[in-house]
XYZ file of N, CA and C in Angstrom:
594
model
N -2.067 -64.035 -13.826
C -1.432 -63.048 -12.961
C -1.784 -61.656 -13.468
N -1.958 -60.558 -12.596
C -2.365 -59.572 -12.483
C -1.331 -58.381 -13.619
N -2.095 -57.335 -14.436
C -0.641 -56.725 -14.801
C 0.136 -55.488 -13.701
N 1.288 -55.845 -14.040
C 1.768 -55.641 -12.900
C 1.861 -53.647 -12.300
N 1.209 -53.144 -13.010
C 0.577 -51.832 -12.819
C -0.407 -51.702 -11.818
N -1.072 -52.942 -12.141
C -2.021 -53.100 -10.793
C -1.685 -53.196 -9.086
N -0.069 -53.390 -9.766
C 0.094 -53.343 -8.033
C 0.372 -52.178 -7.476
N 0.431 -51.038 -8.292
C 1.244 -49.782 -7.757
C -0.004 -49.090 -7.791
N -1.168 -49.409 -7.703
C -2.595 -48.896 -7.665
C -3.246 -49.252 -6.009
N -3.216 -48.076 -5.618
C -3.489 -47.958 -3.724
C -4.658 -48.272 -3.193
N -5.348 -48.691 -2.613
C -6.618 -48.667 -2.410
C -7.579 -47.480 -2.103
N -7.063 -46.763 -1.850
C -7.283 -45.077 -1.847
C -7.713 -44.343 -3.694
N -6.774 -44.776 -4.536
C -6.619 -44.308 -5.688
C -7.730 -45.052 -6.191
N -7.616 -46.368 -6.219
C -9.256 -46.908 -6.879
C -10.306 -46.476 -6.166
N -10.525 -45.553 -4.934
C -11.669 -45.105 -4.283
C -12.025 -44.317 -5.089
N -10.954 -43.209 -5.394
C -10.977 -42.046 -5.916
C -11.137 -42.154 -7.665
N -10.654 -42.923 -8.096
C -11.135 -43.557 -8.991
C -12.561 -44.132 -9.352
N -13.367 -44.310 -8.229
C -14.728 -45.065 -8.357
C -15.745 -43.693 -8.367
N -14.845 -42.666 -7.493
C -15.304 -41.509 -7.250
C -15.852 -40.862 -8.530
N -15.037 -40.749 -9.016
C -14.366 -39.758 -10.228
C -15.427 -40.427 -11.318
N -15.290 -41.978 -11.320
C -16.566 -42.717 -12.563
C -17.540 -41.754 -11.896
N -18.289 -42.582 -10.565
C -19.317 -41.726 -10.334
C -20.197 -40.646 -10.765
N -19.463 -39.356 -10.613
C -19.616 -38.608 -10.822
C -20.054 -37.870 -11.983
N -18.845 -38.544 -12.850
C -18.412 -38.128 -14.542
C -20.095 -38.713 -14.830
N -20.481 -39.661 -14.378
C -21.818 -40.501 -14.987
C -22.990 -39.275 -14.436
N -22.828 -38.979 -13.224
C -23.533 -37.920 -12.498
C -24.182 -36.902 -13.540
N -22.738 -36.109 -13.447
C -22.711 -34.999 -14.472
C -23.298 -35.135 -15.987
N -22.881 -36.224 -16.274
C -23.734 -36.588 -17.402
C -24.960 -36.505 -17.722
N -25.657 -37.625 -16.274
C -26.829 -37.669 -16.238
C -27.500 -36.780 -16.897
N -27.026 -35.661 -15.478
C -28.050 -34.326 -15.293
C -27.817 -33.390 -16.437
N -26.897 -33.485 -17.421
C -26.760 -32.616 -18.823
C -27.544 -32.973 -19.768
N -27.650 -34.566 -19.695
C -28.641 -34.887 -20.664
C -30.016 -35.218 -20.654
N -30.045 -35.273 -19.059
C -31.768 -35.879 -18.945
C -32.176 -34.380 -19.106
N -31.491 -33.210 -19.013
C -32.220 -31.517 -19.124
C -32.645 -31.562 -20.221
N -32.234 -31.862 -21.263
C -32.542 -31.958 -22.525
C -33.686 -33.105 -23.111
N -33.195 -34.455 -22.923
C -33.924 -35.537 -23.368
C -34.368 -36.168 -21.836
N -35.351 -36.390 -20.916
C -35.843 -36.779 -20.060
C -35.660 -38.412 -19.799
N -36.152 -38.493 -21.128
C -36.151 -39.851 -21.364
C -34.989 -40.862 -21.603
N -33.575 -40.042 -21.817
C -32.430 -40.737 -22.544
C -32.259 -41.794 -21.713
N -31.560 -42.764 -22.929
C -31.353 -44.249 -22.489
C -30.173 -44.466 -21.437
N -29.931 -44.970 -20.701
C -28.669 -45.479 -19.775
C -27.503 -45.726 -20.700
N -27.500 -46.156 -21.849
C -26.419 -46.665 -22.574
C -25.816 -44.766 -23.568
N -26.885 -43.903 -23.128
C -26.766 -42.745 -23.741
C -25.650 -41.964 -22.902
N -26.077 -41.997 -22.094
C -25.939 -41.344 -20.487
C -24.191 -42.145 -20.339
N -24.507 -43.585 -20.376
C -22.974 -44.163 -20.365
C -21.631 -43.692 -21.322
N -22.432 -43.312 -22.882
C -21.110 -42.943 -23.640
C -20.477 -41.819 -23.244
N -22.008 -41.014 -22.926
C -21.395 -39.247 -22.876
C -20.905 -39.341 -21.921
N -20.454 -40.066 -21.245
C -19.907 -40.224 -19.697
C -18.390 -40.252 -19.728
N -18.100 -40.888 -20.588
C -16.949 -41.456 -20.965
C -16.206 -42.073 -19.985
N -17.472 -42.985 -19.569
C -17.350 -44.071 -18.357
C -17.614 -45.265 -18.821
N -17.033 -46.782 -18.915
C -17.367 -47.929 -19.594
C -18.294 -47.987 -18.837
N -19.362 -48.787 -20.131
C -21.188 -49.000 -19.615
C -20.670 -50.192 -18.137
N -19.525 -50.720 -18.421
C -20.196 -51.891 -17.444
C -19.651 -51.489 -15.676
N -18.989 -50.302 -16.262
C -18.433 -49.466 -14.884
C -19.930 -48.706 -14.532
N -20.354 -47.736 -15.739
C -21.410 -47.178 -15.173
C -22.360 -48.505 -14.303
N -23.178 -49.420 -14.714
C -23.897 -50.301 -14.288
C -22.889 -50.999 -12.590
N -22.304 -50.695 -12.520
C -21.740 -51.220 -11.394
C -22.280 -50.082 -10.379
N -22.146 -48.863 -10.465
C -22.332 -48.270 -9.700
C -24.001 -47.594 -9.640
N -24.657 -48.405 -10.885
C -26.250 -47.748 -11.185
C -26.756 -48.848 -12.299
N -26.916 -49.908 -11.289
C -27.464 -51.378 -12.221
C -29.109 -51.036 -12.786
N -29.340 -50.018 -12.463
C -30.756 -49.845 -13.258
C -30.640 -48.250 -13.419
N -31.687 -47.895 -14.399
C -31.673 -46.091 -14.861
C -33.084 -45.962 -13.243
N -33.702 -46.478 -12.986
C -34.586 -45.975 -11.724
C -32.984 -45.565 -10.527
N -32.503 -46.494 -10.194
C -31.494 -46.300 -9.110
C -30.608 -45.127 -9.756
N -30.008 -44.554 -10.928
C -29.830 -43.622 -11.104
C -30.756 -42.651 -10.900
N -31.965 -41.748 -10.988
C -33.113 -41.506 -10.766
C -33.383 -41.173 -9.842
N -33.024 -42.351 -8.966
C -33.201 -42.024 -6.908
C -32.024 -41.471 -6.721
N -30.683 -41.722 -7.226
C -29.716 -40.714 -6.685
C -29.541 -39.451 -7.047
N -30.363 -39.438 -8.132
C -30.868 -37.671 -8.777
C -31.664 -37.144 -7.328
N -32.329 -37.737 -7.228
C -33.107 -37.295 -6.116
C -33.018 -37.140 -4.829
N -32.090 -37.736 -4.734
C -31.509 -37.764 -3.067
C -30.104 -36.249 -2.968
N -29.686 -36.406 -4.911
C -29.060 -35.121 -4.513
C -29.893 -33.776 -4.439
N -31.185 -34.158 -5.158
C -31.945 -32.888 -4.925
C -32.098 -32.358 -3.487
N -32.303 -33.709 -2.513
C -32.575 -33.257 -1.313
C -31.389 -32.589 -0.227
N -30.004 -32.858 -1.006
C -28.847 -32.400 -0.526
C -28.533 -30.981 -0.710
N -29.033 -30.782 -1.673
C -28.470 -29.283 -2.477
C -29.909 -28.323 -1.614
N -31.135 -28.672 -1.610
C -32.002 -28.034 -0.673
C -31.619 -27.888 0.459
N -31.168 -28.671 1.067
C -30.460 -28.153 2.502
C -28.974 -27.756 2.706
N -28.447 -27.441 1.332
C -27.343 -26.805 1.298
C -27.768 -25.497 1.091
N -28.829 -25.193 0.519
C -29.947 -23.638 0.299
C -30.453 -23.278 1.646
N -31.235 -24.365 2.046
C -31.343 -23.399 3.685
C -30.015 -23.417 4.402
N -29.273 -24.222 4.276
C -27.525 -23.955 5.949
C -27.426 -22.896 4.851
N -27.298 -21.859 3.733
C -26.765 -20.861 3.231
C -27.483 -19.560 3.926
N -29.177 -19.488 3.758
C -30.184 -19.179 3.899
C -29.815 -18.898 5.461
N -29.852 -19.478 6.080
C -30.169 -19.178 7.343
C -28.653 -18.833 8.403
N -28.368 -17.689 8.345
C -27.206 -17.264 9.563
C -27.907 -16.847 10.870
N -27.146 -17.012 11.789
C -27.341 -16.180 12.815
C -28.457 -14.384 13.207
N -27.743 -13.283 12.312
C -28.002 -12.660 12.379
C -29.716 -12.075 11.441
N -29.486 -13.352 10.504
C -30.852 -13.171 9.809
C -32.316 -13.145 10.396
N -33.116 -11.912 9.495
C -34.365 -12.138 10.135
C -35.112 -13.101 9.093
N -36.121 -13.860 9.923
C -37.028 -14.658 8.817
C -37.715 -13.686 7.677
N -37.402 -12.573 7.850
C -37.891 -12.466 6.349
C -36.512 -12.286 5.302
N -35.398 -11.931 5.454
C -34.303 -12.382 5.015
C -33.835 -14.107 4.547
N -34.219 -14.703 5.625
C -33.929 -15.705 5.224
C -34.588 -16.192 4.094
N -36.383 -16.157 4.048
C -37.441 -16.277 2.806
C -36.773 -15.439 1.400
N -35.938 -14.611 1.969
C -35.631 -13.603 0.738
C -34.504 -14.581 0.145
N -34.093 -15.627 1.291
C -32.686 -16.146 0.609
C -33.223 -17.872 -0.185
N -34.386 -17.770 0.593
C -35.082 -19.256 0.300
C -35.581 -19.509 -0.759
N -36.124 -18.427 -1.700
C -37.046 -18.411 -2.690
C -36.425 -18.750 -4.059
N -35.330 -17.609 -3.878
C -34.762 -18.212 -5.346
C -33.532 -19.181 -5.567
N -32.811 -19.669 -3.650
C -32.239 -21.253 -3.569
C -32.918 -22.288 -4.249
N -34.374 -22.137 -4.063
C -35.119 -23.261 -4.297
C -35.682 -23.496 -5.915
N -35.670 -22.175 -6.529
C -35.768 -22.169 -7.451
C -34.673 -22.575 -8.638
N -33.413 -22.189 -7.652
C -32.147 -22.625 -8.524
C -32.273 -24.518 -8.205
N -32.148 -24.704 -7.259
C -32.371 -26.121 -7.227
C -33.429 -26.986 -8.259
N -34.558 -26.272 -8.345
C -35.774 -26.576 -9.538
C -35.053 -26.427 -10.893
N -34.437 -25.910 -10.685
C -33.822 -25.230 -12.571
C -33.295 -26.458 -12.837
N -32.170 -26.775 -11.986
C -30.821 -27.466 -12.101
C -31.701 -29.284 -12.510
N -32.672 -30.043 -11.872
C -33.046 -30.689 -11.827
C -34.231 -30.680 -12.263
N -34.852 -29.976 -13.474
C -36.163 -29.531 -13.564
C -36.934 -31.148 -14.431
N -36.222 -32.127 -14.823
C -36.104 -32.987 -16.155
C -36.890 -33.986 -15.359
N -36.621 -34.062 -13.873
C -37.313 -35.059 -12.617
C -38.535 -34.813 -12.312
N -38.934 -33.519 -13.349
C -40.962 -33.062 -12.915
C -41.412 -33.835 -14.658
N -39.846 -33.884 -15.367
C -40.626 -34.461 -16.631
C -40.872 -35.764 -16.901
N -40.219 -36.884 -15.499
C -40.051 -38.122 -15.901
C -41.289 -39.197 -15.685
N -41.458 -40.072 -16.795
C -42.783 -40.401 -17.223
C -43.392 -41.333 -15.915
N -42.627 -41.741 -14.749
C -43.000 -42.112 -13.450
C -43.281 -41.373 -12.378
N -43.383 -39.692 -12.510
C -43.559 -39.021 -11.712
C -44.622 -39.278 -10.826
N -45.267 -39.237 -11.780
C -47.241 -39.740 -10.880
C -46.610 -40.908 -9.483
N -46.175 -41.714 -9.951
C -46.015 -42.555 -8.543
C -45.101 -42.515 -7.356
N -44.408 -40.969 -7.676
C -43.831 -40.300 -6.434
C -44.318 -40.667 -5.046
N -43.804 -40.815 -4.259
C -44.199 -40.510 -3.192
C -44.375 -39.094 -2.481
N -45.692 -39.508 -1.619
C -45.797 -38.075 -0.828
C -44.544 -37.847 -0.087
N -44.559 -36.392 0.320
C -43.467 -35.717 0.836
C -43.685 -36.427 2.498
N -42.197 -36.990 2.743
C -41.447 -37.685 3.868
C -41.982 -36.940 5.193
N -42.239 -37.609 6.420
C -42.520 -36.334 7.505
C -41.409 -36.294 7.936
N -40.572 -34.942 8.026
C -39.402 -34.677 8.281
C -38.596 -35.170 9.708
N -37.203 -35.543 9.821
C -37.043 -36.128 10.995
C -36.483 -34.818 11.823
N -36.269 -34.868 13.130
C -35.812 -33.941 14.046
C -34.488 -32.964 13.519
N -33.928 -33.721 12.832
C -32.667 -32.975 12.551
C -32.286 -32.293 11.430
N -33.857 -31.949 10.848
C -33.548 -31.454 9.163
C -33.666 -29.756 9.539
N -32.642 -29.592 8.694
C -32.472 -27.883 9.165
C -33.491 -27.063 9.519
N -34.435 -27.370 8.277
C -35.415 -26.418 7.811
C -36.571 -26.396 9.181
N -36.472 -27.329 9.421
C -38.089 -27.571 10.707
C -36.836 -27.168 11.744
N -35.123 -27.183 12.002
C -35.507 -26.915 13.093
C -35.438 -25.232 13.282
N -35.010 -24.910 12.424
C -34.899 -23.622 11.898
C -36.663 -22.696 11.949
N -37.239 -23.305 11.044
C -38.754 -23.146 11.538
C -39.255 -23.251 13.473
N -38.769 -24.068 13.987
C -39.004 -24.160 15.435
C -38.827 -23.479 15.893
N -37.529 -22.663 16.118
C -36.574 -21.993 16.731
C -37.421 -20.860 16.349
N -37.424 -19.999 15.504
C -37.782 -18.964 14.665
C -39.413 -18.467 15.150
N -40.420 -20.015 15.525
C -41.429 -19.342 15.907
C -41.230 -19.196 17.441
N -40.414 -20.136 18.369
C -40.187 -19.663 19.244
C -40.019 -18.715 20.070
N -39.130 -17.891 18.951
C -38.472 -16.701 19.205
C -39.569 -15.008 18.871
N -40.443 -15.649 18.065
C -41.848 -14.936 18.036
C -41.263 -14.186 16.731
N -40.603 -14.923 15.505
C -40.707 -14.219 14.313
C -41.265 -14.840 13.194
N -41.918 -16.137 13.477
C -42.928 -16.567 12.980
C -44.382 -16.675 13.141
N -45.009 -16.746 12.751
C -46.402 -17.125 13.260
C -46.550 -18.322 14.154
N -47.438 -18.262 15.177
C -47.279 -19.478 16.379
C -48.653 -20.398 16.489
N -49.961 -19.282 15.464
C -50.910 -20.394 14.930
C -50.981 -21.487 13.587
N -49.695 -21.877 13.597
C -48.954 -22.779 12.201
C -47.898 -23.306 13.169
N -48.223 -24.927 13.240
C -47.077 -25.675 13.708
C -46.341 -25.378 12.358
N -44.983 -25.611 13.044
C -43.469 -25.880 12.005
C -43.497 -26.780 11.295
N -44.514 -27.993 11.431
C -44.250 -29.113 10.895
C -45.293 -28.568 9.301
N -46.214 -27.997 9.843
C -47.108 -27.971 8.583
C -46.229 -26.785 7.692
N -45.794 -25.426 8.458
C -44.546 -24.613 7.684
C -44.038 -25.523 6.707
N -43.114 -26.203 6.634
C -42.102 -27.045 6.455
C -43.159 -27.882 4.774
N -44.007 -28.407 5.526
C -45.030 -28.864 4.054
C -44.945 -27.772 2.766
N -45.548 -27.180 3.815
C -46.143 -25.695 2.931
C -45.039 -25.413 1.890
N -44.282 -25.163 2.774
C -42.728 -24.629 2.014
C -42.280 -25.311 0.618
N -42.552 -26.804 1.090
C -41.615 -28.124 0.230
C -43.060 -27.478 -1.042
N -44.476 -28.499 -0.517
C -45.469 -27.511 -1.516
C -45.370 -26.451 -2.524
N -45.331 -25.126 -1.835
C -44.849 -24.203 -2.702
C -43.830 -23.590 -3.344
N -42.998 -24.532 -3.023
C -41.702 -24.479 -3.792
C -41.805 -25.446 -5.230
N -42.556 -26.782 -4.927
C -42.734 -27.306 -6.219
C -43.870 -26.337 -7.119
N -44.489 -25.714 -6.497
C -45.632 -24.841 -7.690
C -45.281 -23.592 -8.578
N -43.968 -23.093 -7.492
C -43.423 -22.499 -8.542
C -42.239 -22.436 -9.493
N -41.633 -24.194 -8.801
C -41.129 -24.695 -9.869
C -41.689 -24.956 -11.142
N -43.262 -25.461 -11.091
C -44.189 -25.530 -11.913
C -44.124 -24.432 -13.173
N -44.411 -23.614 -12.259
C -44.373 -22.059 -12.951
C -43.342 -21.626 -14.152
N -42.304 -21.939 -13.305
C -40.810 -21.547 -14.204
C -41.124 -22.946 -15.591
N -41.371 -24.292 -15.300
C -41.188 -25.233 -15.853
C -42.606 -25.268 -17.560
N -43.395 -24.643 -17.157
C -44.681 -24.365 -18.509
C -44.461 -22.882 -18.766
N -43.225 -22.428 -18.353
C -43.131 -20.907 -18.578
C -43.821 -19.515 -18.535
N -44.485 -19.740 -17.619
C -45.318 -18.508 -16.852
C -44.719 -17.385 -16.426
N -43.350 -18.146 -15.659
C -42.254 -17.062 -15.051
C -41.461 -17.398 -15.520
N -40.261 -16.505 -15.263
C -38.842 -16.789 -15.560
C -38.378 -17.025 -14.121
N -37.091 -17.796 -14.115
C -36.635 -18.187 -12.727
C -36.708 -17.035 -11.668
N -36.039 -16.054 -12.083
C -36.218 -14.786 -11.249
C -37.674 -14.276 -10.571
N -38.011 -14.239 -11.753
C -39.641 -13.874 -10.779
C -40.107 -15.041 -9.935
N -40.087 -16.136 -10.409
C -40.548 -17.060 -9.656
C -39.921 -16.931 -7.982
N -38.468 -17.070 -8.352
C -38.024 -16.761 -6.874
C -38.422 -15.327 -5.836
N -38.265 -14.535 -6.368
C -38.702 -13.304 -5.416
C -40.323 -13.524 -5.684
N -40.894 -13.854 -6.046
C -42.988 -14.019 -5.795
C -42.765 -14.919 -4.660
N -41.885 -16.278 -4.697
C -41.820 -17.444 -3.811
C -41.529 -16.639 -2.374
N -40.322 -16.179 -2.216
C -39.708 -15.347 -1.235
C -41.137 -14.618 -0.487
N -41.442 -13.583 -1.262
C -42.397 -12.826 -0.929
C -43.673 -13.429 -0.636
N -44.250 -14.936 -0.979
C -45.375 -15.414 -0.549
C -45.108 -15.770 0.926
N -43.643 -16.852 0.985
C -43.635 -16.936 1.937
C -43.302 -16.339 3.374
N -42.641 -14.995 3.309
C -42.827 -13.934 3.838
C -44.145 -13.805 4.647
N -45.028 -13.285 3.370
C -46.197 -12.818 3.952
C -46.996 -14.065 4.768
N -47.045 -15.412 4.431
C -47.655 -16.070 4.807
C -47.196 -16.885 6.149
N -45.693 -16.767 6.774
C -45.593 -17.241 8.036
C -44.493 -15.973 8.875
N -44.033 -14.907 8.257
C -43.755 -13.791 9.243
C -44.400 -13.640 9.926
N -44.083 -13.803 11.349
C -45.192 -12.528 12.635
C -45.808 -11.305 12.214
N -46.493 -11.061 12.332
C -46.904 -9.414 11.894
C -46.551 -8.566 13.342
N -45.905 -7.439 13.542
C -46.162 -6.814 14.599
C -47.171 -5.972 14.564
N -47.511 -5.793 15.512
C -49.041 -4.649 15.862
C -47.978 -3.290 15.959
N -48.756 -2.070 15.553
C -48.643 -1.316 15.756
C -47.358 -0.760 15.140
């Protein structure tokens, strides 16, 4: 029989509870793979101060931890463009807001350009209809404040592209985050703003 504490435990509270492991392992992760790339799962589990066999429930291998590093990378990027992009902004504002989002995102996760499986990345996804950034790119050349001899779709490459190069940059220390972001900003500026005549 169950102890009897267990019964005054809601099904809501162990959500939030599974939550809370989660996370704590999350946070971990990403503190220590910044440092050691390589650290072990059972490393990652103490500093967690999550039992290993809780962590492994929710990340039965260090790759499936790894992919959810990565899937938050792709969350927090499009939490940089919905920031990036208001209403009243012009596309070169927005590039001004894009450059060093993306660079903070590179910082935060930089340990995922160090991990010894990188090489077998996959190429970059062709984006589906509903990702901010392309439709944001669409709209934008539509409206004639982009360039209209560059589909959006190749924009959108370009972008993902040169955002990893000057993550690059910041990462063998060429730049410091700052510069990297306003050079980024400013490339991409120049390279898909409309130009007006005259």
């Amino acid at each position: 029989m169950g102890d009897a504490s267990d019964l005054n435990v809601t099904e809501p509270d162990r959500r939030l509870d599974a939550r809370r492991n989660r996370d704590a392992v999350i946070a971990a992760a990403i503190r220590i793979l910044a440092t050691d790339p390589e650290a072990s799962m059972r490393r990652i589990a103490e500093e967690s101060g999550v039992a290993r066999i809780t962590v492994y429930r929710h990340f039965p291998t260090r790759e499936h931890l790894i992919q959810v590093l990565i899937d938050l990378v792709v969350e927090e990027e499009r939490a940089v463009v919905a920031t990036a992009i208001t209403p009243d902004a012009t596309a070169a504002a927005v590039f001004n807001r894009l450059g060093p989002g993306i660079i903070r995102v590179g910082e935060r996760y930089r340990f995922l350009d160090n991990r010894p499986d990188r090489g077998a990345e996959a190429p970059l996804r062709r984006p589906d209809a509903n990702e901010p950034l392309l439709i944001w790119l669409t709209e934008a050349a539509g409206r004639g404040e982009l360039r209209t001899d560059l589909p959006p779709e190749w924009m959108y490459a370009m972008i993902h592209g040169l955002g990893r190069a000057a993550n690059e940059e910041v990462l063998v220390g060429r730049r410091t985050a700052d510069e990297a972001g306003r050079l980024l900003s400013r490339t991409l500026t120049h390279a898909f703003v409309a130009r007006r005549d005259g």
